[in-house]
Short mmCIF file of C-alpha atoms in Angstrom, two decimals:
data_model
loop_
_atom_site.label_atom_id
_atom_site.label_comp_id
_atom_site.label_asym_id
_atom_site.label_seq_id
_atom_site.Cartn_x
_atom_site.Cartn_y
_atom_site.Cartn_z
CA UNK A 1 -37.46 2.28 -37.24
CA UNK A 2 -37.52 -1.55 -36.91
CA UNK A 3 -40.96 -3.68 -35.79
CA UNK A 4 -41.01 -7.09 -35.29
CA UNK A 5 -44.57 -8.42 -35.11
CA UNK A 6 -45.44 -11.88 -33.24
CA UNK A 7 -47.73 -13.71 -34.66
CA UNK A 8 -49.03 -16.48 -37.54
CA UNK A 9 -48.25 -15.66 -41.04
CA UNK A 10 -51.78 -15.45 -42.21
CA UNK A 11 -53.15 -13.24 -39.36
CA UNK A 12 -55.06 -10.87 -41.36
CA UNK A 13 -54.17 -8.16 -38.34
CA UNK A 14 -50.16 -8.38 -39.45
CA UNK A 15 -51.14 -8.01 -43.02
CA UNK A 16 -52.72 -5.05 -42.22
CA UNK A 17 -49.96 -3.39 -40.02
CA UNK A 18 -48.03 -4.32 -42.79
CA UNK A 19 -49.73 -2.22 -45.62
CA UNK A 20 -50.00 0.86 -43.04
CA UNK A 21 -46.42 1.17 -42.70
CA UNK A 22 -45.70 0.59 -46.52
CA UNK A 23 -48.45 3.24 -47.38
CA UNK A 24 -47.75 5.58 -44.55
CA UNK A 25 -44.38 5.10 -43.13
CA UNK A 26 -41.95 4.43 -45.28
CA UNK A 27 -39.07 4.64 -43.23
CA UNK A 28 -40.48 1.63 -40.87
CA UNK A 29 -39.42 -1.61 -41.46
CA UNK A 30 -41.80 -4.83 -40.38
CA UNK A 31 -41.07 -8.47 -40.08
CA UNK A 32 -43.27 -11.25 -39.62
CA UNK A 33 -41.70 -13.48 -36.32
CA UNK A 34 -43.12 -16.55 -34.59
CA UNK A 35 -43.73 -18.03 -31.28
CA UNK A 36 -41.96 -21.59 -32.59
CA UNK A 37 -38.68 -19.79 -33.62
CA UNK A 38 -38.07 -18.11 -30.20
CA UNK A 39 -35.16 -18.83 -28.47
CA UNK A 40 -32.56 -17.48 -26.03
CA UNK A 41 -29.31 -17.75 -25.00
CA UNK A 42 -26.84 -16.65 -21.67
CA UNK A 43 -23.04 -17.56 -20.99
CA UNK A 44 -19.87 -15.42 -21.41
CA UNK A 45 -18.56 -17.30 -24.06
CA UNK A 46 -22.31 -16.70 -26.29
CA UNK A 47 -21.84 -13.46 -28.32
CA UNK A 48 -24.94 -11.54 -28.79
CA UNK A 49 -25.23 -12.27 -32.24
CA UNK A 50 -24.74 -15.95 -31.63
CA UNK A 51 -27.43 -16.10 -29.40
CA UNK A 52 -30.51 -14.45 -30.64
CA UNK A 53 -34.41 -13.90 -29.68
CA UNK A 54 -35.22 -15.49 -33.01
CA UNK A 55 -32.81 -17.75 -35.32
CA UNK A 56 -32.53 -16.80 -39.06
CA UNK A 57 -36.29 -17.11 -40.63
CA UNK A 58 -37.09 -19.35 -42.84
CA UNK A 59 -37.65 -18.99 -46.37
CA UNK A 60 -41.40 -18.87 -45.74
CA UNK A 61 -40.93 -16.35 -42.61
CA UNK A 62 -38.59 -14.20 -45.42
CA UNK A 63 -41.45 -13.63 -47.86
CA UNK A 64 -43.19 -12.06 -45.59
CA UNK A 65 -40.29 -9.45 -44.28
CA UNK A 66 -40.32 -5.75 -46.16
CA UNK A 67 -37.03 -5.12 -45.25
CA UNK A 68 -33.65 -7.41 -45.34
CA UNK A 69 -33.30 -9.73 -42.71
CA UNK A 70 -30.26 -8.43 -41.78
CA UNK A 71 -31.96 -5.09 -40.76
CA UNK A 72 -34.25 -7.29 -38.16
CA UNK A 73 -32.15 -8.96 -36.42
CA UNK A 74 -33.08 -9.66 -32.71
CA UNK A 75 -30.70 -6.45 -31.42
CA UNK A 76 -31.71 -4.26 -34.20
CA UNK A 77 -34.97 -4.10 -33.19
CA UNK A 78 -37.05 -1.26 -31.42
CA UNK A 79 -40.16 -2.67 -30.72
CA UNK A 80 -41.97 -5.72 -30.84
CA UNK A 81 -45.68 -6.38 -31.49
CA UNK A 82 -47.12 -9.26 -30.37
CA UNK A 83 -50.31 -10.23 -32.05
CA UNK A 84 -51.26 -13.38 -31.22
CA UNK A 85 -50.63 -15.85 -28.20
CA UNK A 86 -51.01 -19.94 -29.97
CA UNK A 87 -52.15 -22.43 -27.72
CA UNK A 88 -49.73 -24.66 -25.83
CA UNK A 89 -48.25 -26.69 -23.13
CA UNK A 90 -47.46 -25.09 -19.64
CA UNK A 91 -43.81 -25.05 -20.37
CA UNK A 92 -44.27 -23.44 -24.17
CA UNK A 93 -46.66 -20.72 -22.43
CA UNK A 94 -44.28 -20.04 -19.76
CA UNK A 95 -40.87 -20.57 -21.92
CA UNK A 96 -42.60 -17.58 -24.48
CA UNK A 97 -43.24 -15.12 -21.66
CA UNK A 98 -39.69 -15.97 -20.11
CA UNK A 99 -38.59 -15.16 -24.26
CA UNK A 100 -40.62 -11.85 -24.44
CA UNK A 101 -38.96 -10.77 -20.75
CA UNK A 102 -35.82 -11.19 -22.29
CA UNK A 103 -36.23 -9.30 -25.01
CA UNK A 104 -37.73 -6.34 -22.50
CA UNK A 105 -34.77 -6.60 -21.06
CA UNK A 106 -32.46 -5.82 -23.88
CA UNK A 107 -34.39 -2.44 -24.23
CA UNK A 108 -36.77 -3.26 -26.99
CA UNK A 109 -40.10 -2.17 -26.05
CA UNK A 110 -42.63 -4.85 -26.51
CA UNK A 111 -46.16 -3.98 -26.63
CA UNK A 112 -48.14 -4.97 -24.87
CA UNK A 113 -45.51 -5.87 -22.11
CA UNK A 114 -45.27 -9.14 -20.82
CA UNK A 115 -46.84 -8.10 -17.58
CA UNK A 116 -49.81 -6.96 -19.58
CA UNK A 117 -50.45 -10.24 -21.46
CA UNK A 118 -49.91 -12.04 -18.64
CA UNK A 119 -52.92 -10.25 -16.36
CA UNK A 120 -54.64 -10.00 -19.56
CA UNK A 121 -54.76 -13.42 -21.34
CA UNK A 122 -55.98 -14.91 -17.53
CA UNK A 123 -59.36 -13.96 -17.24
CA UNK A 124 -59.40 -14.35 -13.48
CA UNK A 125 -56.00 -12.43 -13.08
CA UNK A 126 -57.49 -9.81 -15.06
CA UNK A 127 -60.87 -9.45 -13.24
CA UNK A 128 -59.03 -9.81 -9.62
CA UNK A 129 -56.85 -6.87 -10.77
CA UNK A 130 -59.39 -4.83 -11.61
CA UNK A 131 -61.35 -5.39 -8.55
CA UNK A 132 -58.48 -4.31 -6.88
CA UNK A 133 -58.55 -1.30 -8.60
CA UNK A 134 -61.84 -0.32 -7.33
CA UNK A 135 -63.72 -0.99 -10.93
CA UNK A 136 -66.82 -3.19 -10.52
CA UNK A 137 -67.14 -6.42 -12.49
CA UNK A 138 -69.72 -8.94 -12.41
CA UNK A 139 -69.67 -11.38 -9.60
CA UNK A 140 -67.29 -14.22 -10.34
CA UNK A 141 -66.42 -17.15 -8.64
CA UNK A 142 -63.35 -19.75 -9.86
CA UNK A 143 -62.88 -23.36 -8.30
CA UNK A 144 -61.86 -26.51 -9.40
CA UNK A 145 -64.29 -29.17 -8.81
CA UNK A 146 -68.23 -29.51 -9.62
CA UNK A 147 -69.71 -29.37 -5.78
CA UNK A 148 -67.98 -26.07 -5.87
CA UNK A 149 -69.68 -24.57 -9.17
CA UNK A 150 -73.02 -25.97 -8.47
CA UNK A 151 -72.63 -24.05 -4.55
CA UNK A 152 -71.42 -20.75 -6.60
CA UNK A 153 -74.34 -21.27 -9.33
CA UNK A 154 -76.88 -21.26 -6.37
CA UNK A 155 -75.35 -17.96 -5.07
CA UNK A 156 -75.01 -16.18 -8.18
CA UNK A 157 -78.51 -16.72 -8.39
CA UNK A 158 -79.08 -19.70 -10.54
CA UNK A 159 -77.93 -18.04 -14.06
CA UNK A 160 -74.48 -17.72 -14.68
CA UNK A 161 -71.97 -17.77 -17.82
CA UNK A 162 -69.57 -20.76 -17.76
CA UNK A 163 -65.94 -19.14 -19.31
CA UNK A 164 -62.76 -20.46 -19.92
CA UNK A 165 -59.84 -19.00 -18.39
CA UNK A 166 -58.23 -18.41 -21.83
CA UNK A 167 -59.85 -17.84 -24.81
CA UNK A 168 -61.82 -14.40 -26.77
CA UNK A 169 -64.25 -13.19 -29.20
CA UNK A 170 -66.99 -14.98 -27.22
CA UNK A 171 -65.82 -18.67 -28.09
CA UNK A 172 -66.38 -21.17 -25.71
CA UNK A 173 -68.86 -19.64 -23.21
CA UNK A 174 -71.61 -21.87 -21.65
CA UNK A 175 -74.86 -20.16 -20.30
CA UNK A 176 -76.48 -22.30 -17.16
CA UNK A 177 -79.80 -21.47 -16.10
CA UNK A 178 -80.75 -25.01 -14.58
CA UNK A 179 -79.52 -26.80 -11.87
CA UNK A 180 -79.42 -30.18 -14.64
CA UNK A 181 -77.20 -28.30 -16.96
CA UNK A 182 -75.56 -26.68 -14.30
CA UNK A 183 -74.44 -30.03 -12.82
CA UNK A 184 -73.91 -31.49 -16.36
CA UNK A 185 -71.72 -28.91 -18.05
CA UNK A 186 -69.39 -28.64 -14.63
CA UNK A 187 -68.69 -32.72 -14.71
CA UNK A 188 -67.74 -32.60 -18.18
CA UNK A 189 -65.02 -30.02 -17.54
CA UNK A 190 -63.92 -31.47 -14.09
CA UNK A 191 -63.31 -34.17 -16.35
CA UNK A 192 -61.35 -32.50 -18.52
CA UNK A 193 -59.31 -31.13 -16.00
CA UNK A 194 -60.41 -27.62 -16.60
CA UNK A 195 -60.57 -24.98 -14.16
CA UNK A 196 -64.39 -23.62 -13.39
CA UNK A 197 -65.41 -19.85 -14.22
CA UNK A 198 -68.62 -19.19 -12.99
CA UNK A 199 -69.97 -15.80 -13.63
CA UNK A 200 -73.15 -14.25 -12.72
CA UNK A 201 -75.22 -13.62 -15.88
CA UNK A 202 -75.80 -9.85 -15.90
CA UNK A 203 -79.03 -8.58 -17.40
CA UNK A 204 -77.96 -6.31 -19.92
CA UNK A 205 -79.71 -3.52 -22.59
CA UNK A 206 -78.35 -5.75 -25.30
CA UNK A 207 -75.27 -4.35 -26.15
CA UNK A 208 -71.61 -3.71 -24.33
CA UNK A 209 -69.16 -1.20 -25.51
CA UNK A 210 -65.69 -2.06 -26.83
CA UNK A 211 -63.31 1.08 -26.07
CA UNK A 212 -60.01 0.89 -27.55
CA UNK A 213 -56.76 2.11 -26.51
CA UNK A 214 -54.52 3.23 -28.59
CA UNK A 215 -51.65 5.43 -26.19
CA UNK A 216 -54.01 7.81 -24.20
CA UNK A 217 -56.32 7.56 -27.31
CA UNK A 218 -59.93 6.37 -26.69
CA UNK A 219 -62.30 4.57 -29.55
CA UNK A 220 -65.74 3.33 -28.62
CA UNK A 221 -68.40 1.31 -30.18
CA UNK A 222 -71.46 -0.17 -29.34
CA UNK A 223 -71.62 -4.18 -29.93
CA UNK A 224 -75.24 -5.01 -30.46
CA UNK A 225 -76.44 -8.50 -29.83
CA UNK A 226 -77.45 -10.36 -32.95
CA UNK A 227 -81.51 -11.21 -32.53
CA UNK A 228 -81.74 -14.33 -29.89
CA UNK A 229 -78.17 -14.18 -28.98
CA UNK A 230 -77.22 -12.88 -25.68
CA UNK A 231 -73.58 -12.71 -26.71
CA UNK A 232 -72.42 -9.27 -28.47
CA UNK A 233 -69.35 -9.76 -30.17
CA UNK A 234 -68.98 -9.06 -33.46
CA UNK A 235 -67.84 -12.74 -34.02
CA UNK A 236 -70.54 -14.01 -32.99
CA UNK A 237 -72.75 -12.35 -35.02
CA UNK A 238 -73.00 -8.51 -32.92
CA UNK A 239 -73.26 -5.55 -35.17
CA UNK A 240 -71.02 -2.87 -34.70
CA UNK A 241 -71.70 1.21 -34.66
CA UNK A 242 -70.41 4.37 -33.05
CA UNK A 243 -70.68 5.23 -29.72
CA UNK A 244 -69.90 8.32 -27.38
CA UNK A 245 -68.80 7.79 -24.20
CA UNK A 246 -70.03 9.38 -21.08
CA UNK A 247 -67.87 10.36 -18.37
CA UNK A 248 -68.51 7.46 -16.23
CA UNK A 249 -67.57 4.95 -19.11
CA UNK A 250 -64.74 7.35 -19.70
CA UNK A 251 -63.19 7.39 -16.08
CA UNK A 252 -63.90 3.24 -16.09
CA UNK A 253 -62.39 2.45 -18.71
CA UNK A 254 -59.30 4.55 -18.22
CA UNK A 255 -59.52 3.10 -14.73
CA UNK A 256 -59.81 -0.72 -15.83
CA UNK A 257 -57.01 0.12 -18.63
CA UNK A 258 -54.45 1.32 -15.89
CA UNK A 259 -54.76 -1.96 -13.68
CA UNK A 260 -54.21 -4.21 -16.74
CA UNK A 261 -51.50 -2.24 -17.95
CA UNK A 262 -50.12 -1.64 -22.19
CA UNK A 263 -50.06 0.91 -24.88
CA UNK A 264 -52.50 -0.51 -26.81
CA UNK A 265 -55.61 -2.52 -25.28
CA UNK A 266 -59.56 -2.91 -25.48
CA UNK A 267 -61.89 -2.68 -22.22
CA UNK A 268 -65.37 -4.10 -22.70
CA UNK A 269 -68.06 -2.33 -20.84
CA UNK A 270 -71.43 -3.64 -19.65
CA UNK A 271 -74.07 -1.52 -18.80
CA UNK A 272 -76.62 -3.13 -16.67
CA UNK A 273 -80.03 -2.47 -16.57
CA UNK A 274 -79.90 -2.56 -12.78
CA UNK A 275 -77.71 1.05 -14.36
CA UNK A 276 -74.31 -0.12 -12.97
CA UNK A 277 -71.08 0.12 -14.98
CA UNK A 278 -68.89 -3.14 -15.41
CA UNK A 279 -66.31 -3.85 -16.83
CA UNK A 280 -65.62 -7.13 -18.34
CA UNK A 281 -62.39 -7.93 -19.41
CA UNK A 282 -59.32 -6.53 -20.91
CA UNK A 283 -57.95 -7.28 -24.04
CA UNK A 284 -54.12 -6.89 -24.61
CA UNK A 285 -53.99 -8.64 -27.90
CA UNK A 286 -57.31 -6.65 -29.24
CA UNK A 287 -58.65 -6.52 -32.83
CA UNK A 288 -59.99 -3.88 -34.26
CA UNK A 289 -61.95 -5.04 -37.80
CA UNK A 290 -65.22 -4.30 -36.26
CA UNK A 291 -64.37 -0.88 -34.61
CA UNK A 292 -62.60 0.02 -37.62
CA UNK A 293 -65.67 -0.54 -39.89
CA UNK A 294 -68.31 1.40 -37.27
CA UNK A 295 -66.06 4.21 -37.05
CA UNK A 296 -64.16 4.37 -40.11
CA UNK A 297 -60.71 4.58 -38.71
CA UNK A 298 -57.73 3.41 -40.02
CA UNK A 299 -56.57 1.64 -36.32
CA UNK A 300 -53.66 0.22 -38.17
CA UNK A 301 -52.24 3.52 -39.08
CA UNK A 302 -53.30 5.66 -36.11
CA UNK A 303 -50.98 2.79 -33.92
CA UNK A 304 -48.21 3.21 -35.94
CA UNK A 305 -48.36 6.62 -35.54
CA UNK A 306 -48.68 6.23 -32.14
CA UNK A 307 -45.26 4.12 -32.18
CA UNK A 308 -43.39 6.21 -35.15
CA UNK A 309 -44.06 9.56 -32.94
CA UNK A 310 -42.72 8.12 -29.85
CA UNK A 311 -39.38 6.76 -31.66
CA UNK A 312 -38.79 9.92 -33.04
CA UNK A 313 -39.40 12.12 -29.48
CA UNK A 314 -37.26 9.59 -27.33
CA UNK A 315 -34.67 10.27 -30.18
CA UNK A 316 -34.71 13.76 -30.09
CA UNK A 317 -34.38 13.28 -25.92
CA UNK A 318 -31.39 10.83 -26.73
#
């Protein structure tokens, strides 16, 4: 079996997919690929081979490859992992999705699927989706200029969470609980030509739950807020432990997981004090370090299992 994983050579999340399938799955071969080398190719006259996904690596790409390169080239492989999602211009954003439908297309599975990342990665995409879907999220409004957002901070009552449309692990988010910093934080990113997120602030029992998907598997913790931080992820400071899921949270998160779409995502639930069940967001691209650590779970290996076991039935079917 032959994964290609997307990503930046030092992610510390491809290193460790990496040792799982050296220590556990010796018959899987991984290779590190990046965003900048993608490319693609159509025309009669362009042979497969002559065409790739992804031009020969580079020296520094090879180091990181456990198998030959010859044994990952762009038709060779059976799925790709994509583990990251840089930063960049419209057309680079839209040129990699365009890249990873391609690839689809050619029959390797790529998880999460394109349609996944691309609900996922927009935060209002995502939260319209699973609206949709009937699961309830905290009241959100998005608009583009700062008379808008100061008319959607008076009717989200006056404390709201300022987000940007892309970004994770808490980075980035503005609280507003005056109409002064209300109006001052919304120029600054008119501005900047940024797009306004406006969420009501949800009074919470100091801690959301992180449930992670891995197939039809379910992982939970509890991310507790560090002291004077309203914020729970682990990055910012949240401690991480165990956590058992009700069937409520259960059904939700299923629920919110089925909107978004993929194999292998994190929901984040909030439970209110008011005793309602939001969801947040979903995470296509999810880590795991702080899951791993509260429940002592090798994720890394338990998804490659998930992967390894599916090759091997769709085989047997073949």
């Amino acid at each position: 079996m032959r994964i290609g994983i997307l990503g930046t050579l030092d992610n510390p999340y491809i290193a460790e997919l990496q040792r799982a399938a050296r220590r556990y799955f010796p018959g899987v071969k991984t290779g590190v690929l990046r965003f900048g080398d993608m490319q693609v190719g159509v025309g009669s006259q362009l042979a497969e081979a002559a065409a790739p996904l992804f031009p020969l690596a580079t020296p520094a790409v090879k180091e990181n490859l456990n198998a030959p390169l010859a044994e990952l080239a762009s038709t060779d492989l059976d799925v790709l992992i994509v583990r990251s999602m840089p930063i960049g211009s419209l057309e680079q954003v839209i040129f990699r999705m365009d890249c990873l439908q391609t690839w689809q297309s050619r029959g390797i599975e790529v998880i999460n699927s394109p349609k996944s990342l691309e609900i996922a990665i927009d935060k209002w995409l995502c939260l319209q989706r699973l609206a949709e879907a009937g699961v309830e999220v905290p009241p959100t409004i998005c608009c583009q200029t700062r008379a808008a957002a100061m008319e959607a901070f008076e009717v989200l009552g006056g404390n709201v969470l300022i987000k940007p449309l892309f970004g994770g692990e808490g980075r980035g988010i503005l609280r507003a609980t005056s109409r002064d910093m209300a109006w001052r934080i919304f120029g600054t990113l008119q501005q900047l030509g940024q797009v306004l997120y406006v969420q009501q602030y949800v009074e919470h029992l100091g801690y959301d739950i992180r449930v992670l998907f891995i197939g039809d598997r379910m992982f939970a913790m509890r991310r507790i807020a560090a002291a004077d931080e309203w914020r729970t992820n682990i990055s910012q400071g949240g401690r991480g432990e165990r956590h058992m899921l009700t069937a409520e949270q259960q059904e939700t998160a299923v629920r919110a997981r089925d909107a978004v779409g993929g194999s292998f995502v994190g929901v984040d639930l909030l439970p209110a004090r008011d005793g309602r069940q939001l969801v947040l967001e979903v995470n296509a691209v999810p880590g795991w370090k702080g899951l791993a650590a509260a429940l002592d779970v090798d994720i890394p290996k338990e998804f490659l299992s998930m992967l390894v076991n599916a090759h091997a039935l769709a085989a047997i079917k073949n």
